[in-house]
XYZ file of C-alpha atoms in Angstrom:
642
model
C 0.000 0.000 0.000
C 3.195 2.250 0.876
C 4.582 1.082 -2.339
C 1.858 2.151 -4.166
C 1.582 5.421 -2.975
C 4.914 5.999 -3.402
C 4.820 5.110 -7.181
C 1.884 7.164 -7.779
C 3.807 10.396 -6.206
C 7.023 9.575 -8.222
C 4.750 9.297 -11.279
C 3.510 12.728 -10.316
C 6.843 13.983 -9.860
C 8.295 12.234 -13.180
C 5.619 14.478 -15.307
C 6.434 17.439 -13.224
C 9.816 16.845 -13.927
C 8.911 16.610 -17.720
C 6.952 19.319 -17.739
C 9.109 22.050 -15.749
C 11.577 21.165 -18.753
C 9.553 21.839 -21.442
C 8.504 25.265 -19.350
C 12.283 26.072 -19.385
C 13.153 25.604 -22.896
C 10.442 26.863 -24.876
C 10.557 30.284 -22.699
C 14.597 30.336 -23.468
C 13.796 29.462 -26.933
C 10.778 32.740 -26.726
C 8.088 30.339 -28.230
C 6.183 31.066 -24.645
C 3.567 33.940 -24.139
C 1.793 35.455 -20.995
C -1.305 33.004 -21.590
C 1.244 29.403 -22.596
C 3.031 29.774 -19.444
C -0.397 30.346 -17.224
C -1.409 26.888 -18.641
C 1.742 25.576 -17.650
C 1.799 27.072 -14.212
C -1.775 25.739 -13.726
C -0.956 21.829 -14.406
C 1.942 22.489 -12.252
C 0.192 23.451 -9.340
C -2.843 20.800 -10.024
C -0.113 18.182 -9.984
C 1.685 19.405 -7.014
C -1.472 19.858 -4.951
C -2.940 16.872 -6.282
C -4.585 14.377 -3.593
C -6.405 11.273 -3.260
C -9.431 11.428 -0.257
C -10.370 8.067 1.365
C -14.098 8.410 3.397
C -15.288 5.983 6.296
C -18.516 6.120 6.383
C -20.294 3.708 9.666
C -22.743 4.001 12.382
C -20.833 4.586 16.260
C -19.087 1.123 17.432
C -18.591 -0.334 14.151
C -14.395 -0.143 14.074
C -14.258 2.444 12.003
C -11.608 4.502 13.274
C -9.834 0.860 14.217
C -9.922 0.424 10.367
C -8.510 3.777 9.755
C -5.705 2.389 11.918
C -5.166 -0.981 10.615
C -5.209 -0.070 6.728
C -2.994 3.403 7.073
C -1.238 3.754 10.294
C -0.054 0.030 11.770
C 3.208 0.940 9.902
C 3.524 3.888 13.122
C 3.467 1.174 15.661
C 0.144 2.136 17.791
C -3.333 3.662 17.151
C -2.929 7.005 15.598
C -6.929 7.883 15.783
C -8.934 6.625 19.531
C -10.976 3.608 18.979
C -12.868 2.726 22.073
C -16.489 1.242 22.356
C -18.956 3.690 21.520
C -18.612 7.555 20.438
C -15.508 8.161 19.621
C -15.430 10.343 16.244
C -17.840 12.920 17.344
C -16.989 15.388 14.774
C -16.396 15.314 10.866
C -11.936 14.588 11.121
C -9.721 15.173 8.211
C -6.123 14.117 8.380
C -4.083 15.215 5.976
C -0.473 17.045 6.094
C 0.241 20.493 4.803
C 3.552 21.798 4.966
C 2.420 25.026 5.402
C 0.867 24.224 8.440
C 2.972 22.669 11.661
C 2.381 19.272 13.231
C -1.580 20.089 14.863
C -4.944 19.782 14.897
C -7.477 22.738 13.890
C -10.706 22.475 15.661
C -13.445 24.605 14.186
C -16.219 25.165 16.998
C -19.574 24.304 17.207
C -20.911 27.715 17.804
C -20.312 28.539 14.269
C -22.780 26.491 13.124
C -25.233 29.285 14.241
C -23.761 31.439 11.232
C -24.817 31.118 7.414
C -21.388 30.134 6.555
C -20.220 26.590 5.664
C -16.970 24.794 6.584
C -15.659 25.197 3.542
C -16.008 29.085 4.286
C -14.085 28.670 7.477
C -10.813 27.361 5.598
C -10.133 30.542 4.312
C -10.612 32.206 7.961
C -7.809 30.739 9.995
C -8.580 32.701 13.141
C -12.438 30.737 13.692
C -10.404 27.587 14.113
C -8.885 26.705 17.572
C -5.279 25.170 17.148
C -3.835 22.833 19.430
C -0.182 21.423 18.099
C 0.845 18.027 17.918
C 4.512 17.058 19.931
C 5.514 13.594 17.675
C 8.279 13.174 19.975
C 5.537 12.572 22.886
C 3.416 9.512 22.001
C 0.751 9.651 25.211
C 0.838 13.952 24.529
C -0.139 13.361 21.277
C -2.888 10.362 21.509
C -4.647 12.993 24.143
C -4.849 15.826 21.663
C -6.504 13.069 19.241
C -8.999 12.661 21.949
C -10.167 16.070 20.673
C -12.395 14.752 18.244
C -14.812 12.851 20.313
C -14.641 15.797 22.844
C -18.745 16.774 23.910
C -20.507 18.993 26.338
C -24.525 19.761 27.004
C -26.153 22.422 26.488
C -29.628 23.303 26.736
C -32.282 22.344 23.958
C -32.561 26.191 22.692
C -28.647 26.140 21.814
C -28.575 22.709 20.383
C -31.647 23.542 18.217
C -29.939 27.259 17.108
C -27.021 24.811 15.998
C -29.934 22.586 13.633
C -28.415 19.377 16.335
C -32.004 18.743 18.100
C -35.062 17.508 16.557
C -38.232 18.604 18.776
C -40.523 16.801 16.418
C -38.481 13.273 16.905
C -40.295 11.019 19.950
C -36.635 9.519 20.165
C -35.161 13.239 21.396
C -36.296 13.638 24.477
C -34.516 9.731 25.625
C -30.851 11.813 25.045
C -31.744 14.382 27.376
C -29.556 14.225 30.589
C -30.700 14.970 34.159
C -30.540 18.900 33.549
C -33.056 18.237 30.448
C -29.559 18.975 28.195
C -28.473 17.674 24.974
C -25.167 16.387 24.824
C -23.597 17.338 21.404
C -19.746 17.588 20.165
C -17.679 20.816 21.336
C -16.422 20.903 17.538
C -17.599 21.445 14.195
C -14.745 19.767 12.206
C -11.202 18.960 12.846
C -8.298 18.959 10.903
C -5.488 17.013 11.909
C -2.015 17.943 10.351
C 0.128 14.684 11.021
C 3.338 14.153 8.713
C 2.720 10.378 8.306
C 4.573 9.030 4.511
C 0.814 8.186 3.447
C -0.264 11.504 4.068
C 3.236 13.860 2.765
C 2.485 11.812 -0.419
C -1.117 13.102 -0.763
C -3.536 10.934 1.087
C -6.304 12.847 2.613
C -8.393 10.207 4.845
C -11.794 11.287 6.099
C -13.819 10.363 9.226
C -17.044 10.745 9.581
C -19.235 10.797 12.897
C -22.148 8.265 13.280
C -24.470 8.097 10.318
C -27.386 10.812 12.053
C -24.625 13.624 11.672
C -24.659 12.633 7.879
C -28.023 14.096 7.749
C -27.307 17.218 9.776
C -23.785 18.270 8.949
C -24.405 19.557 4.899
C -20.617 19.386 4.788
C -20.450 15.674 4.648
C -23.677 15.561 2.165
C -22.526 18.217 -0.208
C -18.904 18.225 -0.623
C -16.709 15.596 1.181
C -18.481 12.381 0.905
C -19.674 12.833 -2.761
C -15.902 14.371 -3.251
C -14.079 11.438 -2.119
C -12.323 9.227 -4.667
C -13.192 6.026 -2.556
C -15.519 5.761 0.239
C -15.538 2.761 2.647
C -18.840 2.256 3.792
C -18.729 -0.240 7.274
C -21.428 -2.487 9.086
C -20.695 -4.741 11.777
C -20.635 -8.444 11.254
C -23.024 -9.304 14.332
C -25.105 -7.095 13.368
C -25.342 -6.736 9.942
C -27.409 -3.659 7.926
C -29.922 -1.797 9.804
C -32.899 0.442 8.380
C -30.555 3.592 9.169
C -27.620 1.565 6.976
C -29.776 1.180 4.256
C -31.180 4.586 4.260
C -27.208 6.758 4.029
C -26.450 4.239 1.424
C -29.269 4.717 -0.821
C -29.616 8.714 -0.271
C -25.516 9.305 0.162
C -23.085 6.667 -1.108
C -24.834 4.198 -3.651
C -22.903 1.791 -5.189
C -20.424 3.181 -7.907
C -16.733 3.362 -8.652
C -14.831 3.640 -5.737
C -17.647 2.640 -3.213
C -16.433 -0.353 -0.942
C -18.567 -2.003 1.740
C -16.741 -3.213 4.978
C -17.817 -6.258 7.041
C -15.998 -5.283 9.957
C -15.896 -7.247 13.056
C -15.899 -10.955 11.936
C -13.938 -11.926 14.875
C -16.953 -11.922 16.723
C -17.867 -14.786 14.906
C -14.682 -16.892 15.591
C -15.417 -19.570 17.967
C -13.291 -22.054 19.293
C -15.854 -24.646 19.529
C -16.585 -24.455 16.144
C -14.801 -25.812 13.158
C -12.626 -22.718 10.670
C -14.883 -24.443 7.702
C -18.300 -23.180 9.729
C -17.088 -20.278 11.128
C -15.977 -19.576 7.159
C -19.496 -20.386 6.176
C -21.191 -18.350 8.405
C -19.722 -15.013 7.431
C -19.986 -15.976 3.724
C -23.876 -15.919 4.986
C -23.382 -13.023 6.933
C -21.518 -11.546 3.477
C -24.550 -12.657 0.799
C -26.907 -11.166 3.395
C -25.953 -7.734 3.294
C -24.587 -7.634 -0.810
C -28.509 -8.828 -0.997
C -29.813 -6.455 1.129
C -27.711 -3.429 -0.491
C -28.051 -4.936 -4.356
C -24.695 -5.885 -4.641
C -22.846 -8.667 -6.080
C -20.896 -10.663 -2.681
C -17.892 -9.860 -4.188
C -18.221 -5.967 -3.088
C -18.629 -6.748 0.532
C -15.491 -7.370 2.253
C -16.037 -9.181 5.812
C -12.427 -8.391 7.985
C -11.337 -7.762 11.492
C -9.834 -4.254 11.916
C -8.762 -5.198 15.438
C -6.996 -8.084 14.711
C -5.647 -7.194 11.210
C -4.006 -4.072 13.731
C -2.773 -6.498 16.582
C -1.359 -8.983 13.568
C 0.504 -5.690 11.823
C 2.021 -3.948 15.330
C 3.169 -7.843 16.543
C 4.334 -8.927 12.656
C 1.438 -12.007 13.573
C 1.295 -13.012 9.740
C -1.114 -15.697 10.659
C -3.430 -13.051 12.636
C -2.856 -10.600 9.611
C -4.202 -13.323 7.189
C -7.671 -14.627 9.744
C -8.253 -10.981 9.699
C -9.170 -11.004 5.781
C -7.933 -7.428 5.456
C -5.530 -7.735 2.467
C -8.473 -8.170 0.132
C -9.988 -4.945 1.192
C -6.802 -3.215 0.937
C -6.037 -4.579 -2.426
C -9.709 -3.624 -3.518
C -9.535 -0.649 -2.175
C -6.143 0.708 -3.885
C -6.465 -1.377 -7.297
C -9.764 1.251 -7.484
C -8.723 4.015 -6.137
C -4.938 5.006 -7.572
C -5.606 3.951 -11.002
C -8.994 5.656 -11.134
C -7.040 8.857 -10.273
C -4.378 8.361 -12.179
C -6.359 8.279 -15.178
C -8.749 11.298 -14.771
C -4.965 13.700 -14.332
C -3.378 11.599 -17.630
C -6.547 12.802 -19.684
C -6.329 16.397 -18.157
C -2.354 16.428 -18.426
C -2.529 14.643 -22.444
C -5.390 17.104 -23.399
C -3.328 19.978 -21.938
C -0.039 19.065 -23.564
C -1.954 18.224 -26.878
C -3.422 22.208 -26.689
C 0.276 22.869 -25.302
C 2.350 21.685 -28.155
C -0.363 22.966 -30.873
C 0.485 26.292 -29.782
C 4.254 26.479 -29.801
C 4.947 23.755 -33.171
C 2.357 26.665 -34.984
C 4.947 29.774 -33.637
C 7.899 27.364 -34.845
C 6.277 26.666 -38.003
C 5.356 30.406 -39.061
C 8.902 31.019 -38.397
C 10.001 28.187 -40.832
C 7.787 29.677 -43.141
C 9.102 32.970 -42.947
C 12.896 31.650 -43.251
C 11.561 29.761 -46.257
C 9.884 32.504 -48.255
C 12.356 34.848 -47.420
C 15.219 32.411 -48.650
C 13.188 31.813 -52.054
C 12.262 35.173 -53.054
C 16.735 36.154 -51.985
C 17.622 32.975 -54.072
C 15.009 34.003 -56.923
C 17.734 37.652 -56.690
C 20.474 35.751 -58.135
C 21.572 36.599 -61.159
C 19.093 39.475 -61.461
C 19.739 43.147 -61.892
C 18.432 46.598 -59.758
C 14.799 46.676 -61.333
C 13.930 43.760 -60.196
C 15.387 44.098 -56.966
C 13.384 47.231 -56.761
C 10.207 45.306 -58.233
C 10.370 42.397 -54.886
C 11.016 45.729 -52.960
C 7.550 47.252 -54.250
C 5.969 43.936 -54.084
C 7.072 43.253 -50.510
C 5.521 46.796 -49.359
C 2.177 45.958 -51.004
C 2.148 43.004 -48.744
C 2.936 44.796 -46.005
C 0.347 47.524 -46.390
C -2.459 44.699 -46.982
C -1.515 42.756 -44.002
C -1.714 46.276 -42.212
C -5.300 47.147 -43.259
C -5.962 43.457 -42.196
C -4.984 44.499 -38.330
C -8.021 47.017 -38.634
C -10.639 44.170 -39.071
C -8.530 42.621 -36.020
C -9.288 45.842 -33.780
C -13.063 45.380 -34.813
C -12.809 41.812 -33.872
C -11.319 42.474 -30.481
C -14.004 45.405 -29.728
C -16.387 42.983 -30.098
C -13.815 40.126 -28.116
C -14.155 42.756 -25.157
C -18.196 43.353 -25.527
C -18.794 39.639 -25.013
C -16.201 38.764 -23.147
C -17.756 41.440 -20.447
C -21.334 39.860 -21.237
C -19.905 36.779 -20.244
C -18.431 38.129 -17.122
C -22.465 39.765 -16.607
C -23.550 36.354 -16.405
C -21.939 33.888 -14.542
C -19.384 36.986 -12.440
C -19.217 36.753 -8.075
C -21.556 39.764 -8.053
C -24.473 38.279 -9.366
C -23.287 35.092 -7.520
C -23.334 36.811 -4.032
C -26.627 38.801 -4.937
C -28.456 36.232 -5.753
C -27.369 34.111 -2.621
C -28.712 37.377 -0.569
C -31.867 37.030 -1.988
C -32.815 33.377 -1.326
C -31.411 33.926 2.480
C -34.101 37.262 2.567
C -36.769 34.961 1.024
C -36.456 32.331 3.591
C -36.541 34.969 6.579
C -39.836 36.315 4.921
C -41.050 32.848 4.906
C -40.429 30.286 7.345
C -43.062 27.837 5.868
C -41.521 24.318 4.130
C -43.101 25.698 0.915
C -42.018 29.126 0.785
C -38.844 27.901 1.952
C -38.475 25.178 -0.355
C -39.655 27.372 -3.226
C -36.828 29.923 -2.826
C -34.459 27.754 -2.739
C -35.894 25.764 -6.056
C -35.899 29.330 -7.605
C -32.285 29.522 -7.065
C -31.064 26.670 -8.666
C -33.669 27.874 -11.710
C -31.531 30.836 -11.795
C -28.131 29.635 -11.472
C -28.591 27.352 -14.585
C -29.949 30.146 -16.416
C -26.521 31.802 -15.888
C -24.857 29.035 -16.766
C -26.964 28.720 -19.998
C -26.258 32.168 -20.721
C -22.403 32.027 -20.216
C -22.439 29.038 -22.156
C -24.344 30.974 -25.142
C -21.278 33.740 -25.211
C -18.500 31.219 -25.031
C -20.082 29.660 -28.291
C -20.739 33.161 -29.873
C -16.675 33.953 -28.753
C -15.325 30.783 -30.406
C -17.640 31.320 -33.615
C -16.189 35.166 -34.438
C -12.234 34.400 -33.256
C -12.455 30.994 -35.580
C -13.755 33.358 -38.232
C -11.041 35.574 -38.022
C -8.038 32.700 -37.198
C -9.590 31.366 -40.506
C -9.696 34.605 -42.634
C -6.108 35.489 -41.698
C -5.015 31.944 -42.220
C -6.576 32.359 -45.715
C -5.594 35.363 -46.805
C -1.840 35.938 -45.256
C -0.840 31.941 -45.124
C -0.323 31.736 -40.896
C -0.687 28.685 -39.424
C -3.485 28.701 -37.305
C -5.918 25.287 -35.617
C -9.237 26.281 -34.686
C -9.324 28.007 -31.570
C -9.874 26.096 -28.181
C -13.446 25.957 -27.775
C -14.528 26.327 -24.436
C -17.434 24.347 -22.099
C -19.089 25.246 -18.951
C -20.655 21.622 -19.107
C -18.725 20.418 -16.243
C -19.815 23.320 -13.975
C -23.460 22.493 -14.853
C -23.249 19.043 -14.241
C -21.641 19.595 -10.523
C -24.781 22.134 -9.904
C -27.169 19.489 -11.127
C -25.411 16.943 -8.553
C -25.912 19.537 -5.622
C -29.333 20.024 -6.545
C -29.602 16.148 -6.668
C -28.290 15.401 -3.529
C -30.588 18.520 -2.019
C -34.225 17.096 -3.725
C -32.988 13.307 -2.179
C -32.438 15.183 1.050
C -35.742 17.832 1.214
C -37.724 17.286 -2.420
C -40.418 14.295 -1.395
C -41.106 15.748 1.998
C -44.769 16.688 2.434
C -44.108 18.455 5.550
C -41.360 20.359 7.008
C -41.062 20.941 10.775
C -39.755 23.529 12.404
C -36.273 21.827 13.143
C -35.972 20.631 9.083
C -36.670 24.010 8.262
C -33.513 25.055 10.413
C -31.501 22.350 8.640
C -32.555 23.104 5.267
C -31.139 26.232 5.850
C -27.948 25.147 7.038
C -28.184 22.945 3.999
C -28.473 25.692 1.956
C -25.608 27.670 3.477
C -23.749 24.582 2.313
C -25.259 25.190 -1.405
C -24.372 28.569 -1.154
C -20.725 27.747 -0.822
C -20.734 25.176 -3.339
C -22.218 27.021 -5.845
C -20.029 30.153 -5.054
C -16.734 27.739 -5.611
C -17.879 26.057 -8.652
C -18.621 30.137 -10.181
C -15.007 31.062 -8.823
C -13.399 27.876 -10.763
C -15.939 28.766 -14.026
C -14.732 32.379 -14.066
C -11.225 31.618 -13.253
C -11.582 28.914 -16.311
C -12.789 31.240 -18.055
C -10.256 33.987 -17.841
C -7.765 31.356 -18.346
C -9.385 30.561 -22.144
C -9.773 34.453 -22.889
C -6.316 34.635 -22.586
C -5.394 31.622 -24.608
C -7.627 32.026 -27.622
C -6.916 35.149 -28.637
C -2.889 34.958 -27.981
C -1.739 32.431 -30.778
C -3.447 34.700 -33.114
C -1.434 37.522 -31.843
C 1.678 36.171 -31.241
C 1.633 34.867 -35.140
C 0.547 38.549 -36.331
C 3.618 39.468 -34.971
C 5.361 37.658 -35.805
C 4.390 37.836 -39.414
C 4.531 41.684 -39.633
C 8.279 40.832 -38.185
C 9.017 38.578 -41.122
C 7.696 41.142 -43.783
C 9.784 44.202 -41.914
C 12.425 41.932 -42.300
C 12.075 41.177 -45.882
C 11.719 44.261 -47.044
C 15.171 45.308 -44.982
C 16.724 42.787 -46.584
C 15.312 43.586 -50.249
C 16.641 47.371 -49.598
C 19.814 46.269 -48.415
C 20.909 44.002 -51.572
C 19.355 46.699 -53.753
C 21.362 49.332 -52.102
C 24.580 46.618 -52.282
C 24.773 46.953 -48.360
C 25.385 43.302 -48.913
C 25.826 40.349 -50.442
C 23.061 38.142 -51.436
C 25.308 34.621 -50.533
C 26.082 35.584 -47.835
C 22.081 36.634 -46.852
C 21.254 33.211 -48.266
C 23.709 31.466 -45.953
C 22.564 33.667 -42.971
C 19.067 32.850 -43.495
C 19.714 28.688 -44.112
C 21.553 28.759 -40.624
C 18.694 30.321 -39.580
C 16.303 27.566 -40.699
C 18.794 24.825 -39.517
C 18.397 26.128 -35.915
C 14.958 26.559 -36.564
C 14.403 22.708 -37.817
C 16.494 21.809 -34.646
C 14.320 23.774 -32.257
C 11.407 22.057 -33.717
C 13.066 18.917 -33.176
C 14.098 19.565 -29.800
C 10.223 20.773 -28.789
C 8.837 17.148 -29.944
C 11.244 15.366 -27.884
C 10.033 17.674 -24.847
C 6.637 17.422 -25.237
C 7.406 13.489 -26.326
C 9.330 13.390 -23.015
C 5.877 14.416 -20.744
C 3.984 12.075 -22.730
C 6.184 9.048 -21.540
C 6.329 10.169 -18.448
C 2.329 10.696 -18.132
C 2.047 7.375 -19.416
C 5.133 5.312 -17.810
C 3.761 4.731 -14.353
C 0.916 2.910 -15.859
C 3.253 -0.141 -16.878
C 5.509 0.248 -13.659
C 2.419 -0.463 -11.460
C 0.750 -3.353 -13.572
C 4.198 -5.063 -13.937
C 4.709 -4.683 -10.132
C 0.878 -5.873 -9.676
């Protein structure tokens, strides 16, 4: 599992490698623009920052944070996360490691769920979080700060239902009361634990969820990190196999899909000494067609294990114990599913990018070539010729010069219009409208605190937010129409070597707001009748939407500007390129007619000149040749080693 990890980050760092290379030489070689090296910078830091989120999803007392342990940290010699009987994830935990951050664990409190702002908003305000750091040369310190996460207190029933954590309309509330009539919920919001374990430093992100009712009330885990995760391990206990509230977070949150594993946990309840291994076997195969029949799966996708023992086994080296505990098949389940998926989604972003990448700078390389070319045949067509028709090419070459001028006015129409629907575009899908129209749902549901009225403002906003969408998308098309007009008029009429321009989609955007409005209808949509308590969670539901949508608008607009720039600069850069070349031309012309110089020794200048330039050609397909090896190298390292 180590292993595997680490050949995934080398294979990260083998096209980053590749790629810095390629970044290097074509900017010494000026074949780079303001918009080529934004696309580089861009896969650069999407490679660097790249990660791979694991989610353990499970009712309380059903080894999940014992799993955690045994699968990722049994290499560090104890348990890393507390694993005790009952409650002891009580918050939403992340563990990751950022080297910008020290050895610690943020701890974002409770209180804040009283504000319309989502956890996601609170990353980008360090000073809500409470930071306690983590001392890895003191094991028993550090276990104790863990203990944070399953840290609670009581409060009274007003508080916990200001926070959306108490149901008044449940019968089954007022049984957790205590003494004091007080609910007992968790001190924190979310945690995020900064360890440096090798799993982690190589980009692991694991998350833990609280028991499966927090699913339902923390819009976090709903929205964004359970849907978000690349695998998600969903675990029932062997004794007790899957319960109504099981079946319920599977069907409405998880589902069966790429990715999505279900644990058997706990089968060493089931060991018995009095019983032969070929029954015990049997009985959690029946345990194991039970639940894949109960949650439509094939028995295949249900992994029965022992996280306890599969930890004891690891920490003593008890191969034996290791091998009763079954947990190598989950492991090699879960990482044959989840690396190569990965893997595969960044080599079709990196191959597209490089494709788009290497268009770009073989065209600039080309139109040079071109230049070199025409300029060596019309000096080579001089020889042997006298002053008028030296003075003739001269005449000739101005003509050309003065059309290709009077072409750059159309071009100054074209980008008028460039700038009138490039700011329409901005009109429609920009942060103000964004943040406006966020305002207005939030002073909708104020006005009306009925399920309906509620539940029809926030319908209204997702009507809204496509339209946008739909109406960006109509400008990108009407963008890439008029520049592949003018890329093909100038491509026509002066000979540059122009592709298409890079059309441009906001379908990806649309279909993430269609899966937040999916996962909101599963969540609210069939209800009848909203209570006063739902009504308090849609909202925080909403504030959740809110966030999502606003970060999916950011990365549209920031896509956006990112294509403006791109498919209007090859055109440029090969305009000036060309009225370069005829400048030149013509000086060259008036120099052999004035006898400034001789033409042999032009002609020789100039074939140099396309010798270095066939070279530099050469040179850029072995670059780009080199990131396309190394994109697709790993592939074979990890099936050989498989």
């Amino acid at each position: 599992m180590v292993r595997d990890f680490e050949q995934y980050s080398a294979w990260r760092q083998g096209v980053v490698s590749a790629l810095k290379n390629y970044q290097a030489w074509v900017a010494g070689a000026s074949l780079t623009d303001a918009a080529t090296e934004q696309r580089i910078v861009r896969n650069l830091a999407r490679l660097e920052d790249d990660k791979l989120s694991v989610a353990f999803v499970a009712e309380f007392s059903r080894g999940k944070s014992e799993l955690i342990n045994a699968i990722f940290f049994a290499e560090y010699g104890q348990r890393i996360l507390p694993s005790a009987a009952g409650r002891t994830t009580m918050c939403p935990t992340e563990l990751l490691w950022d080297p910008a951050f020290p050895p610690s664990i943020r701890l974002l409190p409770i209180e804040t769920r009283a504000d319309n702002l989502s956890t996601s908003d609170y990353r980008e305000q360090p000073a809500a979080w409470t930071v306690l750091p983590l001392n890895l040369d003191a094991g028993a310190e550090m276990q104790e700060a863990f203990k944070q996460v399953s840290k609670t207190r009581y409060v009274p029933v007003e508080e916990a239902k200001r926070y959306g954590l108490y149901d008044e309309d449940d019968p089954d509330m007022p049984a957790t009361l205590d003494e004091h009539g007080q609910v007992e919920i968790s001190h924190w919001r979310h945690a995020i634990i900064n360890f440096p374990h090798p799993l982690l430093k190589q980009g692991l992100v694991i998350l833990d969820t609280p028991g499966l009712n927090a699913i339902g009330t923390e819009p976090e885990l709903t929205l964004n990190l359970i849907p978000n995760a690349h695998a998600v391990l969903f675990i029932l206990a062997a004794d007790t196999g899957v319960t109504k509230s099981d079946i319920e977070v599977w069907r409405n949150h998880i589902g069966a899909g790429a990715g999505r594993l279900v644990v058997l946990n706990k089968i060493d309840s089931m060991w018995d000494e009095l019983r032969s291994e070929e029954d015990v076997n049997a009985e959690i195969e029946r345990q194991q067609a039970n639940v894949a029949h109960v949650l439509s799966l094939e028995p295949g996708q249900v992994f029965p294990v022992s996280a306890q023992k599969a930890l004891v086994g690891k920490i003593n080296h008890d191969v034996e114990l290791q091998a009763r505990s079954r947990l190598h098949a989950l492991e090699g389940a879960l990482f044959n599913e989840l690396i190569p998926a990965k893997k595969e989604i960044v080599r079709k972003q990196l191959s597209d990018e490089l494709q788009a990448l290497n268009t770009a700078q073989l065209g600039m390389l080309n139109g040079r070539i071109r230049g070199i070319v025409e300029q060596l045949h019309e000096l080579k067509s001089l020889r042997g010729k006298n002053q008028s028709v030296v003075a003739h090419m001269m005449r000739r070459i101005d003509v050309e010069k003065k059309e290709f001028d009077a072409s750059l006015f159309k071009l100054q129409a074209t980008r008028a219009v460039f700038t009138r629907l490039s700011t329409e575009l901005y009109t429609c899908m920009g942060m103000d409208i964004v943040r406006d129209d966020i305002e207005l749902v939030r002073e909708e549901m104020q006005r009306s605190r009925f399920f309906t009225g509620v539940r029809e403002a926030v319908r209204g906003y997702f009507e809204r937010t496509r339209a946008n969408l739909d109406a960006a998308e109509f400008k990108t098309v009407e963008i890439t129409e008029m520049m592949g007009v003018m890329y093909r008029r100038f491509s026509s009429e002066h000979g540059l070597t122009l592709a298409l321009p890079m059309p441009f989609s906001l379908e990806p955007y649309r279909d993430e707001l269609a899966s937040i409005e999916t996962i909101y209808s599963k969540t609210f949509g069939t209800a009848t009748l909203l209570t006063t308590s739902r009504v308090t969670l849609m909202e925080k539901f909403f504030d959740t939407i809110a966030s999502r949508v606003r970060g999916c608008f950011k990365s549209a607009n920031n896509d956006a500007e990112a294509w403006l720039k791109v498919i209007m600069a090859p055109l440029e850069a090969q305009i000036r390129q060309h009225k370069d070349q005829l400048k030149h031309r013509l000086a060259s012309i008036q120099r052999i007619h004035g006898a400034t110089d001789s033409l042999e020794q032009k002609i020789d200048a100039f074939e140099r000149s396309q010798q270095e330039l066939e070279a530099q050609k050469a040179r850029l397909n072995e670059l780009a040749g080199a990131i396309s090896i190394a994109i697709n190298a790993e592939f074979v390292a990890l099936d050989a080693a498989a």
